[in-house]
mmCIF file of C-alpha atoms in Angstrom:
data_model
loop_
_atom_site.group_PDB
_atom_site.id
_atom_site.type_symbol
_atom_site.label_atom_id
_atom_site.label_comp_id
_atom_site.label_asym_id
_atom_site.label_seq_id
_atom_site.Cartn_x
_atom_site.Cartn_y
_atom_site.Cartn_z
ATOM 1 C CA MET F 403 53.875 66.705 109.334
ATOM 2 C CA SER F 404 53.580 69.526 111.793
ATOM 3 C CA ASP F 405 50.933 69.678 114.470
ATOM 4 C CA THR F 406 49.060 72.965 114.230
ATOM 5 C CA ARG F 407 46.471 72.231 116.906
ATOM 6 C CA GLU F 408 46.224 74.552 119.882
ATOM 7 C CA SER F 409 45.136 73.709 123.385
ATOM 8 C CA ILE F 410 42.009 75.233 124.860
ATOM 9 C CA ALA F 411 44.144 77.354 127.191
ATOM 10 C CA ASP F 412 46.026 78.774 124.178
ATOM 11 C CA GLN F 413 42.782 79.573 122.385
ATOM 12 C CA LEU F 414 41.379 81.369 125.419
ATOM 13 C CA GLY F 415 44.589 83.333 125.849
ATOM 14 C CA ALA F 416 45.244 81.983 129.335
ATOM 15 C CA THR F 417 48.785 82.094 130.630
ATOM 16 C CA PRO F 418 50.223 79.479 132.994
ATOM 17 C CA ALA F 419 50.346 80.457 136.668
ATOM 18 C CA PRO F 420 53.779 81.685 137.855
ATOM 19 C CA ALA F 421 55.727 79.236 140.016
ATOM 20 C CA PRO F 422 55.794 80.181 143.719
ATOM 21 C CA GLU F 423 59.093 81.459 145.095
ATOM 22 C CA ALA F 424 61.087 79.304 147.494
ATOM 23 C CA ALA F 425 60.125 80.104 151.107
ATOM 24 C CA ALA F 426 63.437 79.169 152.749
ATOM 25 C CA PRO F 427 66.704 80.706 151.445
ATOM 26 C CA ASP F 428 68.751 77.721 152.684
ATOM 27 C CA VAL F 429 67.263 75.315 150.086
ATOM 28 C CA PRO F 430 70.054 73.389 148.308
ATOM 29 C CA ALA F 431 70.885 74.280 144.724
ATOM 30 C CA ALA F 432 69.906 70.798 143.482
ATOM 31 C CA ASP F 433 66.215 71.539 144.144
ATOM 32 C CA GLU F 434 66.383 74.704 142.062
ATOM 33 C CA THR F 435 67.510 72.786 138.989
ATOM 34 C CA GLN F 436 64.554 70.380 139.165
ATOM 35 C CA ALA F 437 61.614 71.846 137.333
ATOM 36 C CA ALA F 438 58.190 71.556 138.898
ATOM 37 C CA PRO F 439 55.884 69.187 137.010
ATOM 38 C CA PRO F 440 53.589 71.035 134.614
ATOM 39 C CA PRO F 441 50.055 71.511 135.929
ATOM 40 C CA VAL F 442 47.728 68.815 134.620
ATOM 41 C CA GLU F 443 44.428 70.210 133.423
ATOM 42 C CA ALA F 444 41.512 67.845 133.751
ATOM 43 C CA ALA F 445 39.203 67.546 130.778
ATOM 44 C CA PRO F 446 36.085 69.640 131.251
ATOM 45 C CA LEU F 447 33.241 67.515 132.558
ATOM 46 C CA ARG F 448 30.074 67.275 130.549
ATOM 47 C CA GLU F 449 26.711 68.024 132.097
ATOM 48 C CA GLN F 450 24.659 65.339 133.762
ATOM 49 C CA GLN F 451 21.748 64.484 131.457
ATOM 50 C CA LEU F 452 18.680 63.217 133.303
ATOM 51 C CA ASP F 453 14.997 63.034 132.379
ATOM 52 C CA LYS F 454 12.170 64.253 134.622
ATOM 53 C CA TYR F 455 12.188 60.921 136.505
ATOM 54 C CA GLY F 456 15.897 61.212 137.400
ATOM 55 C CA ARG F 457 17.019 58.585 134.874
ATOM 56 C CA ALA F 458 19.785 58.728 132.306
ATOM 57 C CA TYR F 459 18.764 57.599 128.801
ATOM 58 C CA ALA F 460 21.020 56.267 126.067
ATOM 59 C CA THR F 461 20.840 54.213 122.892
ATOM 60 C CA GLY F 462 23.196 51.323 122.277
ATOM 61 C CA ARG F 463 23.829 49.536 118.976
ATOM 62 C CA ARG F 464 25.594 46.353 117.919
ATOM 63 C CA LYS F 465 25.187 44.464 114.609
ATOM 64 C CA ASP F 466 21.459 44.792 113.820
ATOM 65 C CA ALA F 467 20.341 45.222 117.442
ATOM 66 C CA VAL F 468 19.253 48.537 118.927
ATOM 67 C CA ALA F 469 18.825 48.959 122.688
ATOM 68 C CA ARG F 470 17.136 51.822 124.483
ATOM 69 C CA VAL F 471 18.510 51.989 128.033
ATOM 70 C CA TRP F 472 17.320 53.878 131.100
ATOM 71 C CA LEU F 473 19.646 53.990 134.121
ATOM 72 C CA LYS F 474 18.712 55.100 137.641
ATOM 73 C CA PRO F 475 20.189 54.627 141.126
ATOM 74 C CA GLY F 476 19.034 51.393 142.721
ATOM 75 C CA SER F 477 19.970 47.911 143.819
ATOM 76 C CA GLY F 478 21.475 46.568 140.586
ATOM 77 C CA LYS F 479 18.314 45.098 139.030
ATOM 78 C CA ILE F 480 18.534 44.761 135.241
ATOM 79 C CA VAL F 481 15.282 44.352 133.287
ATOM 80 C CA ILE F 482 15.344 43.738 129.535
ATOM 81 C CA ASN F 483 12.090 43.819 127.551
ATOM 82 C CA GLY F 484 10.147 43.368 130.803
ATOM 83 C CA ARG F 485 12.112 40.273 131.894
ATOM 84 C CA GLU F 486 14.975 39.808 134.352
ATOM 85 C CA GLN F 487 18.448 39.509 132.829
ATOM 86 C CA GLU F 488 18.783 35.896 134.055
ATOM 87 C CA ILE F 489 15.696 34.939 132.065
ATOM 88 C CA TYR F 490 16.280 37.033 128.936
ATOM 89 C CA PHE F 491 20.005 36.296 128.643
ATOM 90 C CA ALA F 492 20.216 32.693 129.875
ATOM 91 C CA ARG F 493 23.882 32.288 128.877
ATOM 92 C CA PRO F 494 26.252 33.513 131.612
ATOM 93 C CA THR F 495 28.628 34.990 129.028
ATOM 94 C CA LEU F 496 25.914 37.359 127.810
ATOM 95 C CA ARG F 497 25.221 38.493 131.375
ATOM 96 C CA LEU F 498 28.951 39.105 131.855
ATOM 97 C CA VAL F 499 28.973 41.258 128.715
ATOM 98 C CA ILE F 500 26.108 43.378 130.037
ATOM 99 C CA ASN F 501 27.762 43.962 133.425
ATOM 100 C CA GLN F 502 31.189 44.929 132.024
ATOM 101 C CA PRO F 503 30.619 48.727 132.143
ATOM 102 C CA PHE F 504 29.668 48.531 135.829
ATOM 103 C CA GLY F 505 32.756 46.436 136.591
ATOM 104 C CA VAL F 506 35.120 48.880 134.902
ATOM 105 C CA ALA F 507 33.501 51.858 136.641
ATOM 106 C CA GLU F 508 33.336 49.966 139.978
ATOM 107 C CA ARG F 509 29.586 50.560 140.243
ATOM 108 C CA GLU F 510 28.244 46.995 140.544
ATOM 109 C CA GLY F 511 24.855 46.842 142.236
ATOM 110 C CA GLN F 512 24.426 50.610 142.418
ATOM 111 C CA TYR F 513 22.159 51.218 139.411
ATOM 112 C CA ASP F 514 18.919 49.749 138.118
ATOM 113 C CA VAL F 515 18.703 49.297 134.356
ATOM 114 C CA GLU F 516 15.597 49.084 132.222
ATOM 115 C CA ALA F 517 16.188 48.332 128.559
ATOM 116 C CA THR F 518 14.162 47.560 125.466
ATOM 117 C CA VAL F 519 16.016 45.765 122.675
ATOM 118 C CA ILE F 520 14.904 45.038 119.133
ATOM 119 C CA GLY F 521 16.607 43.386 116.181
ATOM 120 C CA GLY F 522 19.532 41.038 115.855
ATOM 121 C CA GLY F 523 20.280 37.908 117.855
ATOM 122 C CA LEU F 524 21.072 37.443 121.510
ATOM 123 C CA SER F 525 24.785 38.220 121.148
ATOM 124 C CA GLY F 526 24.114 41.435 119.237
ATOM 125 C CA GLN F 527 21.423 42.425 121.712
ATOM 126 C CA ALA F 528 23.777 41.889 124.653
ATOM 127 C CA GLY F 529 26.386 44.067 122.937
ATOM 128 C CA ALA F 530 23.764 46.742 122.263
ATOM 129 C CA VAL F 531 22.658 46.757 125.914
ATOM 130 C CA LYS F 532 26.318 46.998 127.021
ATOM 131 C CA HIS F 533 26.866 49.965 124.697
ATOM 132 C CA GLY F 534 23.680 51.628 125.976
ATOM 133 C CA ILE F 535 24.588 51.060 129.639
ATOM 134 C CA ALA F 536 28.041 52.552 129.076
ATOM 135 C CA GLN F 537 26.541 55.617 127.353
ATOM 136 C CA ALA F 538 23.891 56.076 130.071
ATOM 137 C CA LEU F 539 26.492 55.654 132.822
ATOM 138 C CA THR F 540 28.545 58.514 131.410
ATOM 139 C CA ARG F 541 25.431 60.680 131.193
ATOM 140 C CA PHE F 542 24.540 59.952 134.811
ATOM 141 C CA GLU F 543 28.117 60.313 136.122
ATOM 142 C CA PRO F 544 30.188 62.372 133.641
ATOM 143 C CA ALA F 545 33.330 61.814 135.756
ATOM 144 C CA LEU F 546 33.300 58.143 134.708
ATOM 145 C CA ARG F 547 33.588 58.979 131.010
ATOM 146 C CA THR F 548 37.375 58.613 130.792
ATOM 147 C CA VAL F 549 37.368 55.240 132.571
ATOM 148 C CA VAL F 550 34.578 53.826 130.406
ATOM 149 C CA LYS F 551 36.029 55.291 127.218
ATOM 150 C CA GLN F 552 39.486 53.832 127.877
ATOM 151 C CA ALA F 553 37.858 50.417 128.227
ATOM 152 C CA GLY F 554 36.354 50.954 124.750
ATOM 153 C CA PHE F 555 32.706 50.701 125.770
ATOM 154 C CA LEU F 556 31.586 54.040 124.336
ATOM 155 C CA THR F 557 32.617 53.164 120.792
ATOM 156 C CA ARG F 558 30.042 51.396 118.672
ATOM 157 C CA ASP F 559 31.443 48.139 117.324
ATOM 158 C CA PRO F 560 31.334 48.655 113.530
ATOM 159 C CA ARG F 561 31.574 44.976 112.633
ATOM 160 C CA ALA F 562 28.534 43.648 110.822
ATOM 161 C CA VAL F 563 27.656 40.679 108.633
ATOM 162 C CA GLU F 564 29.285 40.794 105.224
ATOM 163 C CA ARG F 565 26.810 40.836 102.341
ATOM 164 C CA LYS F 566 26.258 37.829 100.110
ATOM 165 C CA LYS F 567 27.777 38.088 96.645
ATOM 166 C CA TYR F 568 26.303 36.733 93.435
ATOM 167 C CA GLY F 569 27.976 33.606 92.091
ATOM 168 C CA ARG F 570 28.760 32.514 95.655
ATOM 169 C CA ALA F 571 26.928 30.424 98.215
ATOM 170 C CA LYS F 572 27.485 33.003 100.979
ATOM 171 C CA ALA F 573 29.666 36.092 101.349
ATOM 172 C CA ARG F 574 32.885 34.213 100.497
ATOM 173 C CA ARG F 575 31.934 30.538 100.330
ATOM 174 C CA SER F 576 31.932 29.137 96.804
ATOM 175 C CA PHE F 577 29.474 26.581 95.563
ATOM 176 C CA GLN F 578 30.658 22.989 95.746
ATOM 177 C CA PHE F 579 33.025 22.201 92.901
ATOM 178 C CA SER F 580 31.968 19.407 90.589
ATOM 179 C CA LYS F 581 34.751 17.952 88.465
ATOM 180 C CA ARG F 582 32.386 16.246 85.965
#
């Protein structure tokens, strides 16, 4: 298969900048044979998306849970459905899940989070809040997008409960076999 995609620079008709000439004529010939590394173009940054209160808003989803997340600069306070994270998510593992985007972006304790979550169980809700925080973080600081995306936090986890089938006890579990 051939790759027919073009870069943005090719589409815009931009030409690479010419290499500067050597300043000193007494430079050894070995340096002339080494090619300069190609210029690395950074991905264009997206715009910062804030509401009129200076907060970044995002929606996170996981299983059947949907989280609406507002992110603003602060002291690191996380409030979920009007309750502190220690009260709402009593299990430490769920609190670790929520704080993962801040850890990857090295922004622990720098943002306040307010979230409302509906649907699903506690594990799904924690995953939804994590997804929402990661999305809101990239809307507040677009430069963090590559770091958060490489960690896989911007992708919605597509795994969901498998449906029950007829003639079965659950999705795959058969009814108990009776020999007689």
